[in-house]
mmCIF file of C-alpha atoms in Angstrom:
data_model
loop_
_atom_site.group_PDB
_atom_site.id
_atom_site.type_symbol
_atom_site.label_atom_id
_atom_site.label_comp_id
_atom_site.label_asym_id
_atom_site.label_seq_id
_atom_site.Cartn_x
_atom_site.Cartn_y
_atom_site.Cartn_z
ATOM 1 C CA MET A 591 0.000 0.000 0.000
ATOM 2 C CA THR A 592 1.159 3.525 -0.713
ATOM 3 C CA ASP A 593 2.088 5.899 2.099
ATOM 4 C CA ILE A 594 -0.466 8.601 2.850
ATOM 5 C CA SER A 595 -0.890 11.004 5.728
ATOM 6 C CA GLU A 596 -3.818 11.433 8.094
ATOM 7 C CA ILE A 597 -4.229 14.990 6.808
ATOM 8 C CA GLN A 598 -4.469 13.774 3.237
ATOM 9 C CA VAL A 599 -7.334 11.449 4.193
ATOM 10 C CA THR A 600 -9.161 14.243 6.015
ATOM 11 C CA LYS A 601 -8.613 16.766 3.227
ATOM 12 C CA THR A 602 -9.938 14.309 0.639
ATOM 13 C CA ILE A 603 -13.131 13.661 2.594
ATOM 14 C CA VAL A 604 -13.810 17.337 3.302
ATOM 15 C CA ASN A 605 -13.032 18.520 -0.226
ATOM 16 C CA GLU A 606 -15.090 15.809 -1.898
ATOM 17 C CA PHE A 607 -18.081 16.297 0.404
ATOM 18 C CA LEU A 608 -18.155 20.078 0.017
ATOM 19 C CA ASP A 609 -17.691 19.901 -3.742
ATOM 20 C CA ASP A 610 -20.449 17.293 -4.059
ATOM 21 C CA PHE A 611 -22.745 19.303 -1.783
ATOM 22 C CA ILE A 612 -22.292 22.539 -3.712
ATOM 23 C CA GLN A 613 -22.417 21.012 -7.189
ATOM 24 C CA ASN A 614 -25.085 18.323 -6.777
ATOM 25 C CA ILE A 615 -27.115 18.870 -3.612
ATOM 26 C CA LEU A 616 -27.448 22.536 -2.703
ATOM 27 C CA ASP A 617 -29.559 23.409 -5.762
ATOM 28 C CA SER A 618 -31.338 20.321 -7.067
ATOM 29 C CA ASP A 619 -34.373 19.320 -9.107
ATOM 30 C CA VAL A 620 -35.957 16.772 -6.778
ATOM 31 C CA VAL A 621 -35.516 16.241 -3.050
ATOM 32 C CA VAL A 622 -36.913 12.983 -1.660
ATOM 33 C CA VAL A 623 -37.321 12.928 2.117
ATOM 34 C CA GLY A 624 -37.206 9.366 3.414
ATOM 35 C CA SER A 625 -35.324 6.369 2.020
ATOM 36 C CA GLY A 626 -37.757 3.516 2.516
ATOM 37 C CA PRO A 627 -39.107 1.566 -0.473
ATOM 38 C CA CYS A 628 -41.182 4.492 -1.727
ATOM 39 C CA GLY A 629 -38.390 7.024 -1.290
ATOM 40 C CA VAL A 630 -35.708 4.924 -2.957
ATOM 41 C CA ALA A 631 -37.998 4.122 -5.895
ATOM 42 C CA ALA A 632 -38.938 7.794 -6.260
ATOM 43 C CA ALA A 633 -35.303 8.894 -6.178
ATOM 44 C CA LYS A 634 -34.165 6.188 -8.601
ATOM 45 C CA TYR A 635 -36.781 6.997 -11.216
ATOM 46 C CA ALA A 636 -36.455 10.762 -10.828
ATOM 47 C CA ALA A 637 -32.722 10.488 -11.473
ATOM 48 C CA GLU A 638 -33.270 8.153 -14.415
ATOM 49 C CA LEU A 639 -35.644 10.735 -15.882
ATOM 50 C CA GLY A 640 -32.712 13.137 -15.933
ATOM 51 C CA HIS A 641 -33.252 15.150 -12.773
ATOM 52 C CA LYS A 642 -30.642 16.117 -10.214
ATOM 53 C CA THR A 643 -31.983 14.142 -7.247
ATOM 54 C CA VAL A 644 -31.191 14.163 -3.530
ATOM 55 C CA MET A 645 -32.495 11.609 -1.029
ATOM 56 C CA ILE A 646 -32.470 12.590 2.651
ATOM 57 C CA GLU A 647 -32.517 10.082 5.513
ATOM 58 C CA ARG A 648 -32.281 10.832 9.225
ATOM 59 C CA ASN A 649 -30.868 7.410 10.074
ATOM 60 C CA LEU A 650 -27.254 6.450 9.545
ATOM 61 C CA TYR A 651 -28.379 3.867 6.994
ATOM 62 C CA ALA A 652 -30.844 4.108 4.098
ATOM 63 C CA GLY A 653 -33.556 1.560 3.330
ATOM 64 C CA GLY A 654 -36.197 2.147 5.982
ATOM 65 C CA GLY A 655 -38.504 -0.806 6.589
ATOM 66 C CA MET A 656 -37.010 -2.803 3.722
ATOM 67 C CA TRP A 657 -34.297 -4.169 5.994
ATOM 68 C CA GLN A 658 -36.742 -6.402 7.804
ATOM 69 C CA GLY A 659 -39.952 -8.142 6.785
ATOM 70 C CA GLY A 660 -42.799 -8.862 9.144
ATOM 71 C CA TYR A 661 -42.093 -9.933 12.726
ATOM 72 C CA LEU A 662 -38.302 -9.524 12.300
ATOM 73 C CA MET A 663 -38.187 -12.125 9.546
ATOM 74 C CA PRO A 664 -35.924 -10.836 6.726
ATOM 75 C CA LYS A 665 -38.160 -11.774 3.802
ATOM 76 C CA ASN A 666 -39.956 -9.108 1.784
ATOM 77 C CA THR A 667 -43.005 -9.575 -0.422
ATOM 78 C CA VAL A 668 -44.357 -7.632 -3.381
ATOM 79 C CA ARG A 669 -47.266 -8.200 -5.709
ATOM 80 C CA ALA A 670 -47.315 -7.837 -9.469
ATOM 81 C CA PRO A 671 -46.675 -5.525 -11.235
ATOM 82 C CA ALA A 672 -44.289 -4.094 -8.603
ATOM 83 C CA ASN A 673 -42.033 -7.121 -9.082
ATOM 84 C CA LYS A 674 -40.855 -5.502 -12.324
ATOM 85 C CA ILE A 675 -39.309 -2.631 -10.356
ATOM 86 C CA LEU A 676 -37.239 -5.060 -8.298
ATOM 87 C CA GLU A 677 -36.307 -7.078 -11.367
ATOM 88 C CA GLU A 678 -34.991 -3.881 -12.981
ATOM 89 C CA CYS A 679 -32.702 -3.501 -9.957
ATOM 90 C CA GLY A 680 -31.482 -7.091 -10.219
ATOM 91 C CA VAL A 681 -33.267 -8.432 -7.121
ATOM 92 C CA THR A 682 -33.726 -12.195 -7.064
ATOM 93 C CA LEU A 683 -37.428 -13.001 -6.653
ATOM 94 C CA LYS A 684 -39.283 -16.206 -5.968
ATOM 95 C CA GLU A 685 -42.891 -16.501 -7.087
ATOM 96 C CA ALA A 686 -45.173 -17.495 -4.199
ATOM 97 C CA GLY A 687 -48.403 -17.808 -6.193
ATOM 98 C CA ASP A 688 -51.295 -15.521 -7.142
ATOM 99 C CA GLY A 689 -48.953 -12.779 -8.332
ATOM 100 C CA LEU A 690 -47.079 -12.613 -5.026
ATOM 101 C CA TYR A 691 -43.269 -12.577 -4.981
ATOM 102 C CA VAL A 692 -40.764 -12.901 -2.132
ATOM 103 C CA CYS A 693 -37.098 -11.979 -1.777
ATOM 104 C CA ASP A 694 -34.369 -11.636 0.828
ATOM 105 C CA SER A 695 -34.605 -8.245 2.499
ATOM 106 C CA PHE A 696 -30.885 -7.440 2.253
ATOM 107 C CA ASP A 697 -30.952 -8.322 -1.460
ATOM 108 C CA MET A 698 -33.830 -5.897 -2.016
ATOM 109 C CA VAL A 699 -32.270 -3.055 -0.027
ATOM 110 C CA SER A 700 -28.743 -3.352 -1.354
ATOM 111 C CA LYS A 701 -29.726 -3.622 -5.004
ATOM 112 C CA MET A 702 -32.335 -0.875 -4.883
ATOM 113 C CA LEU A 703 -29.841 1.478 -3.245
ATOM 114 C CA ALA A 704 -27.162 0.486 -5.736
ATOM 115 C CA SER A 705 -29.576 1.133 -8.592
ATOM 116 C CA ALA A 706 -30.431 4.576 -7.201
ATOM 117 C CA CYS A 707 -26.734 5.351 -6.762
ATOM 118 C CA SER A 708 -25.976 4.252 -10.324
ATOM 119 C CA ALA A 709 -28.759 6.535 -11.571
ATOM 120 C CA GLY A 710 -26.988 9.478 -9.929
ATOM 121 C CA VAL A 711 -28.968 9.922 -6.715
ATOM 122 C CA LYS A 712 -27.120 11.729 -3.917
ATOM 123 C CA LEU A 713 -27.790 10.649 -0.323
ATOM 124 C CA LEU A 714 -27.677 12.824 2.777
ATOM 125 C CA ASN A 715 -27.851 10.373 5.657
ATOM 126 C CA SER A 716 -27.917 11.237 9.376
ATOM 127 C CA THR A 717 -29.781 14.349 8.229
ATOM 128 C CA ASN A 718 -33.054 15.631 9.649
ATOM 129 C CA VAL A 719 -35.502 17.767 7.680
ATOM 130 C CA ASP A 720 -36.507 20.479 10.130
ATOM 131 C CA ASP A 721 -38.787 22.472 7.868
ATOM 132 C CA LEU A 722 -39.839 23.399 4.359
ATOM 133 C CA VAL A 723 -38.702 26.371 2.343
ATOM 134 C CA LEU A 724 -42.189 27.807 1.836
ATOM 135 C CA LYS A 725 -42.653 30.914 -0.304
ATOM 136 C CA GLU A 726 -46.100 32.409 -0.902
ATOM 137 C CA ASP A 727 -47.930 29.646 -2.775
ATOM 138 C CA HIS A 728 -45.264 27.008 -3.341
ATOM 139 C CA VAL A 729 -42.610 24.815 -1.714
ATOM 140 C CA GLU A 730 -39.086 25.588 -2.855
ATOM 141 C CA GLY A 731 -36.891 23.249 -0.842
ATOM 142 C CA VAL A 732 -36.178 21.925 2.635
ATOM 143 C CA VAL A 733 -34.384 23.032 5.782
ATOM 144 C CA ILE A 734 -31.883 20.488 7.109
ATOM 145 C CA GLN A 735 -29.848 19.798 10.225
ATOM 146 C CA TRP A 736 -27.534 16.978 11.273
ATOM 147 C CA PHE A 737 -29.769 14.439 13.010
ATOM 148 C CA PRO A 738 -27.268 13.888 15.882
ATOM 149 C CA ALA A 739 -27.537 17.629 16.605
ATOM 150 C CA LYS A 740 -31.222 17.126 17.384
ATOM 151 C CA HIS A 741 -30.184 15.024 20.395
ATOM 152 C CA MET A 742 -27.706 17.453 21.875
ATOM 153 C CA PRO A 743 -28.352 19.220 25.208
ATOM 154 C CA THR A 744 -31.002 21.924 25.075
ATOM 155 C CA PHE A 745 -28.471 24.745 25.416
ATOM 156 C CA MET A 746 -27.200 23.838 21.936
ATOM 157 C CA THR A 747 -30.587 23.847 20.182
ATOM 158 C CA CYS A 748 -29.920 27.413 19.015
ATOM 159 C CA MET A 749 -27.628 25.969 16.342
ATOM 160 C CA ASP A 750 -29.310 27.016 13.110
ATOM 161 C CA PRO A 751 -30.008 24.600 10.241
ATOM 162 C CA ILE A 752 -29.319 25.315 6.574
ATOM 163 C CA ALA A 753 -31.486 25.121 3.446
ATOM 164 C CA ILE A 754 -31.263 23.386 0.097
ATOM 165 C CA ARG A 755 -33.365 24.360 -2.889
ATOM 166 C CA SER A 756 -35.312 22.111 -5.236
ATOM 167 C CA LYS A 757 -38.017 22.326 -7.877
ATOM 168 C CA VAL A 758 -40.007 19.505 -6.260
ATOM 169 C CA VAL A 759 -39.986 17.944 -2.781
ATOM 170 C CA ILE A 760 -41.370 14.444 -2.219
ATOM 171 C CA ASP A 761 -42.648 13.519 1.243
ATOM 172 C CA ALA A 762 -41.786 9.823 1.574
ATOM 173 C CA THR A 763 -41.494 9.915 5.368
ATOM 174 C CA GLY A 764 -43.862 7.002 5.923
ATOM 175 C CA HIS A 765 -46.302 6.884 8.831
ATOM 176 C CA ASP A 766 -45.190 10.276 10.160
ATOM 177 C CA SER A 767 -46.047 12.350 7.049
ATOM 178 C CA ILE A 768 -43.588 14.881 8.439
ATOM 179 C CA LEU A 769 -43.657 17.458 5.646
ATOM 180 C CA VAL A 770 -47.430 17.392 5.176
ATOM 181 C CA LYS A 771 -47.853 17.802 8.920
ATOM 182 C CA ARG A 772 -45.573 20.842 8.911
ATOM 183 C CA LEU A 773 -47.377 22.340 5.917
ATOM 184 C CA SER A 774 -50.794 21.783 7.525
ATOM 185 C CA GLU A 775 -49.726 24.061 10.379
ATOM 186 C CA GLN A 776 -49.360 26.945 7.923
ATOM 187 C CA ARG A 777 -51.899 26.324 5.167
ATOM 188 C CA GLN A 778 -55.529 25.799 6.193
ATOM 189 C CA LYS A 779 -56.441 23.782 3.106
ATOM 190 C CA ILE A 780 -53.817 21.129 3.857
ATOM 191 C CA PRO A 781 -55.229 18.380 6.110
ATOM 192 C CA GLU A 782 -53.426 17.440 9.294
ATOM 193 C CA PRO A 783 -52.347 13.801 8.826
ATOM 194 C CA LYS A 784 -54.826 11.390 10.405
ATOM 195 C CA GLY A 785 -52.504 8.423 10.749
ATOM 196 C CA CYS A 786 -52.968 5.051 9.108
ATOM 197 C CA GLY A 787 -56.108 2.995 9.474
ATOM 198 C CA SER A 788 -56.088 -0.668 10.430
ATOM 199 C CA LEU A 789 -54.658 -3.422 8.256
ATOM 200 C CA TRP A 790 -56.326 -4.222 4.915
ATOM 201 C CA VAL A 791 -53.700 -5.289 2.408
ATOM 202 C CA ASP A 792 -55.637 -5.108 -0.873
ATOM 203 C CA GLU A 793 -57.242 -1.728 -0.248
ATOM 204 C CA ALA A 794 -54.142 -0.265 1.385
ATOM 205 C CA GLU A 795 -51.803 -1.052 -1.485
ATOM 206 C CA LYS A 796 -54.273 0.378 -3.983
ATOM 207 C CA GLN A 797 -54.822 3.594 -2.027
ATOM 208 C CA THR A 798 -51.116 4.037 -1.353
ATOM 209 C CA VAL A 799 -50.650 4.529 -5.077
ATOM 210 C CA GLU A 800 -53.894 6.410 -5.747
ATOM 211 C CA LEU A 801 -53.330 8.927 -2.942
ATOM 212 C CA THR A 802 -49.822 9.783 -4.115
ATOM 213 C CA HIS A 803 -50.194 13.266 -5.615
ATOM 214 C CA GLU A 804 -49.033 16.872 -5.534
ATOM 215 C CA ILE A 805 -50.753 18.009 -2.350
ATOM 216 C CA TYR A 806 -49.429 21.570 -2.650
ATOM 217 C CA PRO A 807 -47.425 23.300 -5.386
ATOM 218 C CA GLY A 808 -43.944 21.839 -5.171
ATOM 219 C CA LEU A 809 -44.774 19.148 -2.594
ATOM 220 C CA ILE A 810 -45.727 15.592 -3.550
ATOM 221 C CA VAL A 811 -46.939 13.256 -0.822
ATOM 222 C CA ALA A 812 -46.151 9.630 -1.609
ATOM 223 C CA GLY A 813 -46.494 6.091 -0.321
ATOM 224 C CA MET A 814 -47.206 5.584 3.359
ATOM 225 C CA ALA A 815 -46.991 9.334 3.923
ATOM 226 C CA ALA A 816 -50.024 9.704 1.643
ATOM 227 C CA THR A 817 -51.785 6.779 3.323
ATOM 228 C CA SER A 818 -51.213 8.349 6.722
ATOM 229 C CA THR A 819 -52.277 11.810 5.562
ATOM 230 C CA TYR A 820 -55.750 10.610 4.641
ATOM 231 C CA GLY A 821 -56.227 7.817 7.159
ATOM 232 C CA ALA A 822 -56.215 5.024 4.581
ATOM 233 C CA PRO A 823 -55.596 1.420 5.718
ATOM 234 C CA ARG A 824 -52.084 0.167 6.381
ATOM 235 C CA MET A 825 -50.702 -2.695 4.287
ATOM 236 C CA GLY A 826 -48.320 -4.376 6.692
ATOM 237 C CA PRO A 827 -45.145 -6.145 5.541
ATOM 238 C CA THR A 828 -45.634 -6.034 1.781
ATOM 239 C CA PHE A 829 -44.010 -3.425 -0.417
ATOM 240 C CA GLY A 830 -45.624 -3.424 -3.854
ATOM 241 C CA GLY A 831 -47.835 -0.387 -3.321
ATOM 242 C CA MET A 832 -44.970 1.605 -1.862
ATOM 243 C CA LEU A 833 -42.675 0.865 -4.796
ATOM 244 C CA LEU A 834 -45.350 1.785 -7.336
ATOM 245 C CA ALA A 835 -46.167 4.946 -5.382
ATOM 246 C CA GLY A 836 -42.501 5.945 -5.513
ATOM 247 C CA LYS A 837 -42.397 5.489 -9.259
ATOM 248 C CA LYS A 838 -45.610 7.504 -9.622
ATOM 249 C CA ALA A 839 -44.157 10.298 -7.465
ATOM 250 C CA ALA A 840 -41.097 10.478 -9.723
ATOM 251 C CA GLU A 841 -43.312 10.686 -12.806
ATOM 252 C CA LEU A 842 -45.406 13.438 -11.199
ATOM 253 C CA ALA A 843 -42.229 15.354 -10.348
ATOM 254 C CA HIS A 844 -41.009 14.951 -13.926
ATOM 255 C CA GLU A 845 -44.309 16.264 -15.314
ATOM 256 C CA LYS A 846 -44.228 19.182 -12.876
ATOM 257 C CA ILE A 847 -40.703 20.219 -13.818
ATOM 258 C CA ALA A 848 -41.414 19.858 -17.540
ATOM 259 C CA ARG A 849 -44.592 21.937 -17.219
ATOM 260 C CA VAL A 850 -42.805 24.707 -15.340
ATOM 261 C CA LYS A 851 -40.099 24.810 -18.005
ATOM 262 C CA VAL A 852 -42.704 25.158 -20.762
ATOM 263 C CA GLU A 853 -44.498 27.907 -18.851
ATOM 264 C CA SER A 854 -41.219 29.769 -18.385
ATOM 265 C CA VAL A 855 -40.473 29.586 -22.104
ATOM 266 C CA ILE A 856 -43.970 30.886 -22.910
ATOM 267 C CA LYS A 857 -43.558 33.806 -20.510
ATOM 268 C CA VAL A 858 -40.241 34.755 -22.091
ATOM 269 C CA ALA A 859 -41.778 34.537 -25.573
ATOM 270 C CA VAL A 860 -44.749 36.706 -24.580
ATOM 271 C CA LYS A 861 -42.474 39.365 -23.084
ATOM 272 C CA ALA A 862 -40.396 39.391 -26.233
#
């Protein structure tokens, strides 16, 4: 091995992080908050559609509930057609009958994250989203802080967070619906999240996809965050609806960004 100094290691990490943050994260197209199955799918497809995409996760590791199936058994299930999303990522699936597929949880997580990374997604882990950047009638980004800082003694809570800008923010925070909850405190027309209803797999997976939509200009609520916002049933340890909701969220973000670009061109043409 070649000889290197401790300072060289530190300088490399700092320089690369700051350069990456300024070039690829600070001013992005799509910010996905939450890195569970919905969030990873949303980030992957948004990046594949050509958008500069950032995924934010407050835990040290990404993947959310994908790491473990039901009752701490590391087997994950999805129903068709969501199996196609996992197949695109190279996940090994076993058909269990009636359109149900099963895979090893670590295989699903690792390959989905690798696929998102290969698409160009940038991850901010150990990062908490404290707030939205909310201007007049639209969301324009998120306010972030190191998650460990949230657990420091109270005398240090005056440490201010920073902001990153994006054209679209996707709330994929699962049961907590964190961004919708924050927005509901400031905009009367936005419902305060009700929390998930009781288990009903068929209806829950369907509504998880159907309820994924742009709830406010610049903010898309997706997956379990959408389910929780409207009090729809929970689906338990199966991930098909969440994966499809993530893909739908990415497509909605793509349509939103494309529409805004067209409107901007029209405005410039009219002024000319």
